[in-house]
Coordinates of C-alpha atoms in Angstrom, one line a residue:
M1 CA 202.0 36.8 92.7
K2 CA 200.8 40.2 93.8
T3 CA 204.2 41.7 94.4
P4 CA 206.7 42.7 91.8
T5 CA 209.3 40.3 93.3
N6 CA 206.9 37.4 92.9
I7 CA 206.1 38.3 89.4
L8 CA 209.8 38.6 88.4
A9 CA 210.4 35.2 90.1
L10 CA 207.6 33.7 88.2
V11 CA 209.1 34.9 84.9
E12 CA 212.4 33.2 85.8
V13 CA 210.6 30.0 86.5
L14 CA 208.7 30.1 83.2
K15 CA 212.0 30.8 81.4
V16 CA 213.5 27.6 82.9
K17 CA 210.4 25.5 82.2
E18 CA 209.6 26.7 78.7
G19 CA 213.1 27.2 77.5
S20 CA 213.6 29.0 74.2
D21 CA 209.9 28.9 73.4
F22 CA 209.2 31.5 76.2
S23 CA 209.6 35.2 75.3
C24 CA 209.0 38.2 77.6
E25 CA 209.7 41.9 77.3
E26 CA 211.5 42.0 80.6
E27 CA 212.6 45.6 80.3
M28 CA 209.1 46.8 79.8
L29 CA 207.8 44.6 82.6
A30 CA 210.4 45.9 85.0
Q31 CA 209.6 49.5 84.0
H32 CA 205.9 48.8 84.5
L33 CA 206.5 47.2 87.9
E34 CA 208.6 50.3 89.0
K35 CA 205.6 52.5 88.1
E36 CA 203.3 50.3 90.1
K37 CA 205.5 50.9 93.1
E38 CA 204.9 54.6 92.9
P39 CA 202.3 55.9 95.4
K40 CA 198.8 56.1 94.0
P41 CA 196.8 59.4 94.3
A42 CA 194.3 59.5 97.0
L43 CA 190.5 59.5 96.3
S44 CA 190.3 63.2 97.4
T45 CA 192.8 64.1 94.7
S46 CA 190.7 62.5 92.1
V47 CA 187.6 64.2 93.3
L48 CA 189.4 67.6 93.4
G49 CA 190.6 66.9 89.8
I50 CA 187.1 66.3 88.6
L51 CA 185.8 69.3 90.4
G52 CA 188.6 71.4 89.0
G53 CA 187.9 70.2 85.5
A54 CA 184.2 70.8 85.9
L55 CA 184.7 74.4 87.2
A56 CA 187.2 75.2 84.4
T57 CA 184.6 73.9 81.9
L58 CA 181.8 76.0 83.5
A59 CA 184.1 79.0 83.3
F60 CA 184.7 78.3 79.6
V61 CA 181.0 77.9 79.0
G62 CA 180.3 81.2 80.7
F63 CA 182.8 82.8 78.4
M64 CA 181.1 81.4 75.4
I65 CA 177.7 82.7 76.6
V66 CA 179.1 86.2 77.3
A67 CA 180.8 86.2 73.9
G68 CA 177.6 84.9 72.2
L69 CA 179.4 81.8 70.8
H70 CA 176.7 79.5 72.0
H71 CA 174.5 80.9 69.1
S72 CA 177.1 79.8 66.6
T73 CA 176.8 76.3 65.2
A74 CA 180.3 76.4 63.9
G75 CA 181.6 77.7 67.3
L76 CA 179.9 74.8 69.2
I77 CA 181.3 72.2 66.8
F78 CA 184.8 73.7 66.7
F79 CA 185.1 74.2 70.5
G80 CA 183.5 70.9 71.1
L81 CA 186.1 69.1 69.0
L82 CA 188.8 71.3 70.5
G83 CA 187.7 70.3 74.1
S84 CA 187.6 66.6 73.3
S85 CA 190.9 66.7 71.5
G86 CA 192.4 68.7 74.4
G87 CA 191.1 66.0 76.9
M88 CA 192.8 63.3 75.0
A89 CA 196.0 65.3 74.6
L90 CA 196.1 66.1 78.3
H91 CA 196.4 62.4 79.1
Y92 CA 199.6 62.3 77.0
Y93 CA 201.0 65.2 79.0
S94 CA 200.6 63.4 82.3
K95 CA 199.4 59.9 83.3
S96 CA 198.5 60.9 86.8
L97 CA 195.0 60.2 88.0
S98 CA 194.2 63.9 88.7
Y99 CA 195.1 64.8 85.1
D100 CA 193.1 61.8 83.9
S101 CA 190.1 63.1 85.8
I102 CA 190.4 66.5 84.2
A103 CA 191.0 64.9 80.8
I104 CA 187.7 62.9 80.9
T105 CA 185.8 66.0 82.0
L106 CA 187.1 68.0 79.1
Y107 CA 186.5 65.1 76.7
L108 CA 182.8 64.6 77.7
C109 CA 182.1 68.3 77.9
G110 CA 183.6 68.7 74.4
L111 CA 181.4 65.9 73.1
A112 CA 178.4 67.5 74.6
M113 CA 179.2 70.8 72.9
F114 CA 179.9 69.0 69.6
L115 CA 176.5 67.2 69.9
A116 CA 174.7 70.4 70.6
G117 CA 176.4 71.9 67.5
L118 CA 175.2 69.1 65.3
Y119 CA 171.6 69.4 66.5
S120 CA 171.7 73.2 66.0
A121 CA 172.9 72.5 62.4
D122 CA 169.7 70.6 61.7
I123 CA 171.5 67.5 60.8
D124 CA 169.4 64.4 60.4
E125 CA 169.3 62.2 63.6
N126 CA 170.7 59.3 61.7
G127 CA 173.6 61.4 60.6
I128 CA 174.3 62.6 64.1
A129 CA 174.2 59.0 65.4
L130 CA 176.7 57.9 62.7
L131 CA 179.0 60.9 63.4
M132 CA 179.0 60.1 67.2
F133 CA 179.7 56.4 66.4
L134 CA 182.7 57.4 64.3
V135 CA 183.9 59.9 67.0
G136 CA 183.7 57.1 69.6
I137 CA 185.6 54.6 67.4
I138 CA 188.3 57.1 66.5
S139 CA 188.6 58.3 70.1
Y140 CA 189.1 54.7 71.4
A141 CA 191.7 54.0 68.7
I142 CA 193.7 57.2 69.5
T143 CA 193.5 57.5 73.3
E144 CA 195.6 55.8 75.9
S145 CA 193.3 56.8 78.8
T146 CA 191.2 54.0 80.3
L147 CA 188.4 56.5 81.3
I148 CA 188.2 58.1 77.8
G149 CA 188.5 54.7 76.1
F150 CA 185.6 53.4 78.2
S151 CA 183.5 56.5 77.5
S152 CA 184.2 56.4 73.8
A153 CA 183.3 52.7 73.5
I154 CA 180.0 53.4 75.4
I155 CA 179.2 56.3 73.1
S156 CA 179.7 54.1 70.0
S157 CA 177.4 51.5 71.5
I158 CA 174.7 54.0 72.4
S159 CA 174.9 55.4 68.9
V160 CA 174.0 52.0 67.4
L161 CA 171.0 51.7 69.7
V162 CA 169.8 55.1 68.7
L163 CA 170.2 54.2 65.0
L164 CA 168.1 51.1 65.5
T165 CA 165.4 52.9 67.5
Q166 CA 165.1 55.9 65.1
N167 CA 164.7 53.6 62.1
N168 CA 162.1 51.4 63.7
K169 CA 164.5 48.4 63.6
A170 CA 164.0 47.4 67.2
D171 CA 163.9 43.7 66.3
M172 CA 167.5 44.1 65.1
L173 CA 168.4 44.5 68.7
H174 CA 168.6 40.7 68.9
F175 CA 171.3 40.6 66.2
Y176 CA 173.0 43.6 67.8
N177 CA 173.1 41.8 71.1
L178 CA 174.5 38.7 69.5
L179 CA 177.3 40.7 68.1
V180 CA 178.0 42.4 71.4
V181 CA 177.8 39.2 73.4
L182 CA 180.1 37.4 71.0
S183 CA 182.5 40.3 71.3
F184 CA 182.4 40.3 75.1
Y185 CA 182.9 36.5 75.1
W186 CA 185.9 36.8 72.8
V187 CA 187.4 39.7 74.7
C188 CA 187.0 37.9 78.1
T189 CA 188.4 34.6 76.9
N190 CA 191.3 36.1 75.0
E191 CA 192.7 38.3 77.8
G192 CA 196.2 37.0 77.1
F193 CA 196.0 38.2 73.5
F194 CA 195.6 41.8 74.7
L195 CA 198.0 41.7 77.7
S196 CA 200.8 40.1 75.6
K197 CA 200.9 43.1 73.2
T198 CA 201.8 46.2 75.1
F199 CA 200.9 47.8 78.4
K200 CA 199.0 50.5 76.4
T201 CA 196.9 47.7 74.9
A202 CA 196.3 46.3 78.4
H203 CA 194.8 49.5 79.7
K204 CA 192.6 49.8 76.6
Y205 CA 191.5 46.2 77.1
Q206 CA 190.1 47.0 80.5
A207 CA 188.1 49.9 79.0
L208 CA 186.8 47.7 76.2
R209 CA 185.8 44.9 78.5
A210 CA 183.9 47.2 80.8
A211 CA 182.2 49.0 77.9
L212 CA 181.2 45.7 76.3
L213 CA 179.8 44.5 79.7
L214 CA 177.6 47.6 80.0
S215 CA 176.7 47.4 76.3
V216 CA 175.4 43.8 76.8
I217 CA 173.2 44.9 79.7
T218 CA 171.9 48.0 78.0
G219 CA 171.1 46.0 74.9
L220 CA 169.3 43.3 76.9
A221 CA 167.2 45.8 78.9
P222 CA 164.8 46.8 76.1
L223 CA 164.1 43.3 75.0
G224 CA 161.7 42.8 77.8
E225 CA 159.7 45.9 76.9
N226 CA 157.1 45.1 74.3
S227 CA 156.4 48.8 73.8
Y228 CA 160.0 49.6 73.0
G229 CA 160.5 51.2 69.5
G230 CA 158.2 48.7 67.7
L231 CA 159.8 45.6 69.3
T232 CA 157.6 42.6 68.2
G233 CA 159.3 39.8 70.0
N234 CA 159.4 37.7 66.8
Y235 CA 163.1 37.1 67.2
T236 CA 163.2 36.4 70.9
W237 CA 164.0 32.8 70.1
F238 CA 167.2 33.9 68.3
S239 CA 168.6 35.6 71.4
A240 CA 167.5 32.6 73.6
I241 CA 169.2 30.0 71.4
A242 CA 172.4 32.1 71.0
N243 CA 172.7 32.8 74.8
T244 CA 172.0 29.1 75.6
A245 CA 174.6 27.9 73.2
L246 CA 177.2 30.3 74.7
I247 CA 176.3 29.4 78.2
L248 CA 176.7 25.7 77.6
V249 CA 180.1 26.3 76.0
C250 CA 181.2 28.5 78.9
S251 CA 179.9 25.8 81.3
H252 CA 182.0 23.2 79.6
F253 CA 185.2 25.3 80.1
I254 CA 184.2 26.0 83.7
M255 CA 183.7 22.4 84.5
E256 CA 187.2 21.7 83.0
Q257 CA 188.6 24.5 85.1
L258 CA 187.0 23.0 88.2
S259 CA 188.2 19.5 87.3
I260 CA 184.7 18.0 87.1
Q261 CA 185.4 14.8 85.2
R262 CA 182.4 12.5 86.2
L263 CA 180.1 12.0 83.2
L264 CA 177.0 11.8 85.5
S265 CA 177.8 15.2 87.0
K266 CA 178.2 16.8 83.6
I267 CA 175.0 15.3 82.4
I268 CA 173.1 16.6 85.4
I269 CA 174.6 20.1 85.1
Y270 CA 173.8 20.3 81.4
T271 CA 170.3 19.0 81.9
L272 CA 169.5 21.4 84.7
S273 CA 171.0 24.3 82.8
I274 CA 168.9 23.6 79.7
L275 CA 165.7 23.2 81.8
L276 CA 166.4 26.5 83.5
L277 CA 167.2 28.3 80.3
A278 CA 164.1 26.8 78.6
L279 CA 161.9 28.3 81.4
C280 CA 163.1 31.8 80.7
A281 CA 163.4 31.5 76.9
Y282 CA 161.3 34.5 76.4
S283 CA 163.4 36.6 78.7
P284 CA 166.8 37.0 77.0
G285 CA 167.9 39.3 79.8
I286 CA 168.1 36.3 82.2
S287 CA 170.1 34.1 79.9
G288 CA 172.3 37.1 78.9
T289 CA 173.2 38.0 82.5
L290 CA 173.8 34.3 83.3
L291 CA 176.3 34.3 80.5
I292 CA 177.9 37.5 82.0
I293 CA 178.2 35.8 85.4
L294 CA 179.7 32.6 84.0
L295 CA 182.2 34.5 81.9
S296 CA 183.2 36.8 84.7
F297 CA 183.6 33.8 87.0
K298 CA 185.7 31.9 84.4
T299 CA 188.0 34.9 83.8
N300 CA 188.0 36.2 87.5
Y301 CA 186.4 39.5 86.4
K302 CA 185.1 40.7 89.8
W303 CA 183.4 43.8 88.6
G304 CA 181.7 41.8 85.8
L305 CA 180.5 39.2 88.3
A306 CA 179.1 41.8 90.7
I307 CA 177.3 43.8 87.9
G308 CA 176.1 40.5 86.3
I309 CA 174.5 39.3 89.6
L310 CA 172.8 42.7 90.1
A311 CA 171.5 42.7 86.5
F312 CA 170.4 39.0 86.9
V313 CA 168.3 39.9 90.0
Y314 CA 166.7 42.8 88.1
F315 CA 165.8 40.7 85.0
I316 CA 164.5 37.8 87.2
S317 CA 162.3 40.3 89.2
R318 CA 161.0 41.9 86.0
F319 CA 160.3 38.5 84.4
Y320 CA 158.1 37.3 87.3
Y321 CA 156.5 40.7 87.6
D322 CA 155.4 40.6 83.9
L323 CA 153.9 37.1 84.2
N324 CA 150.1 37.0 83.8
L325 CA 149.8 34.9 86.9
S326 CA 148.4 35.2 90.4
L327 CA 150.7 36.2 93.3
L328 CA 150.5 32.7 94.7
Q329 CA 151.6 31.2 91.3
K330 CA 154.5 33.7 91.0
S331 CA 155.6 32.8 94.5
G332 CA 155.6 29.1 93.6
L333 CA 157.7 29.8 90.5
L334 CA 160.1 31.9 92.5
L335 CA 160.4 29.1 95.0
G336 CA 161.0 26.5 92.3
S337 CA 163.6 28.6 90.6
G338 CA 165.4 29.1 94.0
I339 CA 165.4 25.3 94.5
V340 CA 166.9 24.8 91.0
F341 CA 169.7 27.3 91.7
L342 CA 170.4 25.8 95.1
A343 CA 170.5 22.3 93.5
L344 CA 173.0 23.6 90.9
Y345 CA 175.1 25.2 93.7
F346 CA 175.2 22.1 95.9
L347 CA 175.9 19.8 92.9
L348 CA 178.8 22.0 91.9
I349 CA 180.2 22.0 95.4
K350 CA 179.8 18.3 95.8
S351 CA 181.4 17.6 92.4
T352 CA 184.4 19.8 93.0
T353 CA 184.9 18.3 96.5
H354 CA 184.7 14.8 95.1
E355 CA 187.2 15.5 92.3
Q356 CA 189.6 17.0 94.8
E357 CA 189.4 13.9 96.9

């Protein structure tokens, strides 16, 4: 189903099988497939586009310095908003990758100028974080660019983290992470909801999913640092229970997807999963990245799977490094964890092979 011909043939098959209950915007699908046939810009074109946008921005900044506008708070805010708006408008002018590269450059440089203007205006840091959060939300709602949509969603996420840190509410990170993890879970498991709307929504879906993925990881990273912004660790159990529950739910759907029907296999998988998660209950990063891996596997999200595995290795390494144990004891725990993971892997392979037979 990778070629347009196969996709259109599949649509015809679905129309026959589903009858009047099946609906599809065939004209829009055909137009989209025609666009997909067009040759994609080479990587060198994208790099040149980014460099061109960066050079143009530097030239504009040089003009501002010569004109003395960098001393003007109003000038920074005005030209910052102008640059960000111009970046979003440029994507409407052309959907090519080179224009998109220039658009994201203008957008980010404009936001940097806007942020500098807010700081020079002596606005409270909470107010700046709230403004950046709103700018990110509004930008995501307006833009059709995947790159700008991704950047704006990340900016909103970072703004929330800054608000929690500045107000000594680091313990609220557990509740923030729960909200982000639930959002990531819902977005990943409801891909059809986004893709069935419009192709514009589909592009924004990719940006939102990627932004939520990074937001989950950046939200989990501080939880292992006891010195982070007054983090006490009193609510670590909350993140552990929430992640464990979501992992078990996700495991249930994956077992259905892999056609694992034997009750004994399910009991063993659930038992080993709970034991594994109990061992790392005080490291929400491990359970959180495990959830990312399972969700990405379930939804065939390759980038999420790769990033989740890398983050999982990082959190595992930090977890064992922070343990107040001897090197020999840490080695034994690592060996035991490896055996558990291998047991889960071979059990999964054996179960799926048995079901297929």
